[in-house]
Amino acid sequence: MGRWEPNARGRLAEAALALYAEQGFERTTVIEIAEAAGLTERTFFRHFTDKREVLFYGTETAMDMLTRAIAEAPASASPMDAVGAALESFGAFFQEDPERVRRRDAVVSSSTELRERELVKLDALTSAMVGALRERGTPAPTAGLAAEAGIAAFKVAYAHWIAAEPDTTDSAAERKLPGLVRTALTDMQKLLADRAPG
């Protein structure tokens, strides 16, 4: 196998996901992942720092996607509207390969260590959105509330989407993740609007 095999990162990630699903994250070794991808252990470590990172290496890309969407929101958009547009774009990215996202979620959900790492990732995404909102001139408390509320709505939508039976014949927008994110954000706004003054 040539040293600079094209798409080595993608092959390693796919091999790792298959092995994690088959034999569990804890029992899978880096050597097994590399061999399954037809690559060397050394190649693995050129692309990933450890076997956890195979499942989380896109965090920087996700942060860039979210911050760019917030920055590009119309100047008239409220902080929640900017966050909502960013999270719908993020959901659309997940929707491009739902089967892979669901397989990854099953692996992450099966491990306490990976669930904790997922929370760290969500915290990083929240902080990135706060920073993007602050760049738009949103005051710190409002930026924090908008980003935290947005991530909470996204988590609810994502859980609903993951739990739903995949249906390749139905392309209704409300069954896709961006539509579910939009619905969750709308429901959150209704809940807050219904709150009795105290």
Coordinates of C-alpha atoms in Angstrom, one line a residue:
M1 CA 0.0 0.0 0.0
G2 CA 1.4 3.4 -1.0
R3 CA 2.5 5.8 1.8
W4 CA 0.2 8.6 0.7
E5 CA -2.9 6.6 0.0
P6 CA -5.8 8.9 -1.1
N7 CA -8.6 9.5 1.4
A8 CA -6.7 7.6 4.2
R9 CA -8.6 9.5 6.8
G10 CA -11.9 8.6 5.4
R11 CA -11.0 4.9 5.2
L12 CA -9.7 4.9 8.7
A13 CA -12.8 6.5 10.0
E14 CA -15.1 4.1 8.2
A15 CA -13.0 1.1 9.3
A16 CA -13.1 2.3 12.9
L17 CA -16.9 2.9 12.9
A18 CA -17.5 -0.6 11.5
L19 CA -15.2 -2.2 14.2
Y20 CA -16.7 -0.2 17.0
A21 CA -20.2 -1.3 16.0
E22 CA -19.1 -4.9 15.7
Q23 CA -16.9 -5.4 18.7
G24 CA -17.3 -2.3 20.8
F25 CA -15.2 0.8 21.2
E26 CA -13.2 -0.4 24.2
R27 CA -12.2 -3.7 22.6
T28 CA -11.0 -2.2 19.3
T29 CA -7.4 -1.3 18.9
V30 CA -5.7 1.2 16.7
I31 CA -3.8 -1.7 15.0
E32 CA -7.1 -3.4 14.1
I33 CA -8.5 -0.1 12.7
A34 CA -5.4 0.4 10.5
E35 CA -5.4 -3.2 9.3
A36 CA -9.1 -3.0 8.4
A37 CA -8.4 0.1 6.4
G38 CA -5.5 -1.5 4.6
L39 CA -3.1 1.0 6.2
T40 CA -0.4 1.1 8.9
E41 CA -0.6 2.2 12.5
R42 CA 1.8 5.0 11.7
T43 CA -0.6 6.3 9.1
F44 CA -3.4 6.2 11.7
F45 CA -1.5 8.5 14.0
R46 CA -0.7 10.9 11.2
H47 CA -4.5 11.5 10.9
F48 CA -5.8 11.0 14.5
T49 CA -4.3 11.5 18.0
D50 CA -6.2 8.4 19.4
K51 CA -9.0 6.1 18.6
R52 CA -11.6 8.4 20.2
E53 CA -10.7 11.2 17.8
V54 CA -11.9 9.1 14.9
L55 CA -15.4 9.9 16.1
F56 CA -14.8 13.6 16.9
Y57 CA -12.4 14.9 14.3
G58 CA -15.0 17.1 12.6
T59 CA -15.5 19.4 15.5
E60 CA -13.4 22.2 14.1
T61 CA -15.3 22.0 10.8
A62 CA -18.6 22.1 12.7
M63 CA -17.5 25.1 14.7
D64 CA -16.5 26.9 11.5
M65 CA -19.8 26.0 9.8
L66 CA -21.8 27.4 12.8
T67 CA -19.8 30.6 13.2
R68 CA -19.9 31.3 9.5
A69 CA -23.6 30.9 9.3
I70 CA -24.1 33.3 12.3
A71 CA -21.8 35.8 10.8
E72 CA -23.6 35.6 7.4
A73 CA -27.1 36.0 9.0
P74 CA -28.8 39.3 8.0
A75 CA -28.0 42.2 10.2
S76 CA -31.7 42.4 11.2
A77 CA -31.7 38.8 12.4
S78 CA -32.2 38.4 16.2
P79 CA -29.6 36.3 18.1
M80 CA -32.0 33.4 18.2
D81 CA -32.8 33.6 14.5
A82 CA -29.0 33.6 13.7
V83 CA -28.5 30.6 16.0
G84 CA -31.5 28.8 14.5
A85 CA -30.2 29.3 10.9
A86 CA -26.8 28.1 11.9
L87 CA -28.2 24.9 13.6
E88 CA -30.5 24.2 10.7
S89 CA -27.4 24.3 8.4
F90 CA -25.7 22.0 10.8
G91 CA -28.6 19.6 10.7
A92 CA -28.6 19.7 6.9
F93 CA -24.9 18.6 7.1
F94 CA -25.9 15.6 9.3
Q95 CA -28.8 14.8 6.9
E96 CA -26.4 14.2 4.0
D97 CA -25.4 10.8 5.5
P98 CA -28.0 9.8 8.1
E99 CA -27.0 6.2 8.2
R100 CA -23.4 7.0 9.2
V101 CA -24.6 9.5 11.8
R102 CA -26.9 6.9 13.3
R103 CA -24.1 4.3 13.4
R104 CA -21.8 6.9 15.1
D105 CA -24.5 7.8 17.6
A106 CA -25.0 4.1 18.5
V107 CA -21.2 3.8 19.2
V108 CA -21.1 7.0 21.2
S109 CA -24.2 6.2 23.2
S110 CA -22.7 2.8 24.2
S111 CA -19.7 4.3 26.0
T112 CA -19.6 6.6 29.1
E113 CA -16.2 7.9 28.0
L114 CA -17.5 8.8 24.5
R115 CA -20.7 10.4 25.9
E116 CA -18.6 12.6 28.0
R117 CA -16.5 13.5 25.0
E118 CA -19.6 14.4 23.1
L119 CA -20.7 16.8 25.8
V120 CA -17.2 18.5 25.6
K121 CA -17.8 18.8 21.8
L122 CA -21.3 20.4 22.3
D123 CA -19.8 22.8 24.8
A124 CA -17.1 23.8 22.3
L125 CA -19.9 24.4 19.6
T126 CA -21.8 26.5 22.1
S127 CA -18.8 28.6 22.9
A128 CA -18.1 29.1 19.2
M129 CA -21.6 30.3 18.6
V130 CA -21.4 32.7 21.6
G131 CA -18.2 34.1 20.1
A132 CA -19.9 34.6 16.7
L133 CA -22.8 36.3 18.3
R134 CA -20.5 38.6 20.3
E135 CA -18.8 39.5 17.0
R136 CA -22.2 40.7 15.8
G137 CA -22.5 43.0 18.8
T138 CA -24.8 40.8 20.9
P139 CA -24.3 41.4 24.6
A140 CA -22.6 38.5 26.5
P141 CA -25.6 37.3 28.6
T142 CA -27.9 37.3 25.5
A143 CA -25.3 35.6 23.4
G144 CA -24.9 32.9 26.0
L145 CA -28.6 32.3 26.4
A146 CA -29.2 32.2 22.6
A147 CA -26.4 29.7 22.1
E148 CA -27.3 27.5 25.0
A149 CA -31.0 27.5 24.1
G150 CA -30.1 26.7 20.5
I151 CA -28.0 23.7 21.5
A152 CA -30.7 22.5 23.8
A153 CA -33.3 22.6 21.0
F154 CA -30.8 20.9 18.6
K155 CA -30.2 18.1 21.2
V156 CA -34.0 17.5 21.4
A157 CA -34.4 17.5 17.6
Y158 CA -31.4 15.2 17.1
A159 CA -32.6 12.7 19.7
H160 CA -36.0 12.6 17.9
W161 CA -34.4 12.2 14.5
I162 CA -32.1 9.4 15.7
A163 CA -34.9 7.5 17.4
A164 CA -37.1 7.7 14.3
E165 CA -37.1 4.8 11.9
P166 CA -35.2 5.7 8.8
D167 CA -37.6 6.1 5.9
T168 CA -35.9 6.5 2.5
T169 CA -39.3 6.8 0.7
D170 CA -40.5 9.8 2.7
S171 CA -38.7 13.1 2.0
A172 CA -41.1 15.3 4.0
A173 CA -39.1 18.2 5.4
E174 CA -40.5 17.8 8.9
R175 CA -38.9 14.3 9.2
K176 CA -35.5 15.6 8.3
L177 CA -33.2 17.0 10.9
P178 CA -33.2 20.7 9.8
G179 CA -37.1 20.7 10.0
L180 CA -36.9 19.0 13.4
V181 CA -34.5 21.7 14.6
R182 CA -36.8 24.4 13.3
T183 CA -39.8 22.8 15.1
A184 CA -37.8 22.4 18.4
L185 CA -36.8 26.1 18.3
T186 CA -40.4 27.1 17.6
D187 CA -41.7 24.9 20.5
M188 CA -39.1 26.4 22.8
Q189 CA -40.2 29.9 21.9
K190 CA -43.8 28.9 22.6
L191 CA -42.9 27.5 26.0
L192 CA -41.2 30.7 27.0
A193 CA -44.0 32.8 25.7
D194 CA -46.5 30.8 27.7
R195 CA -44.5 31.2 30.9
A196 CA -46.7 33.1 33.4
P197 CA -45.1 36.2 34.8
G198 CA -44.0 35.7 38.4

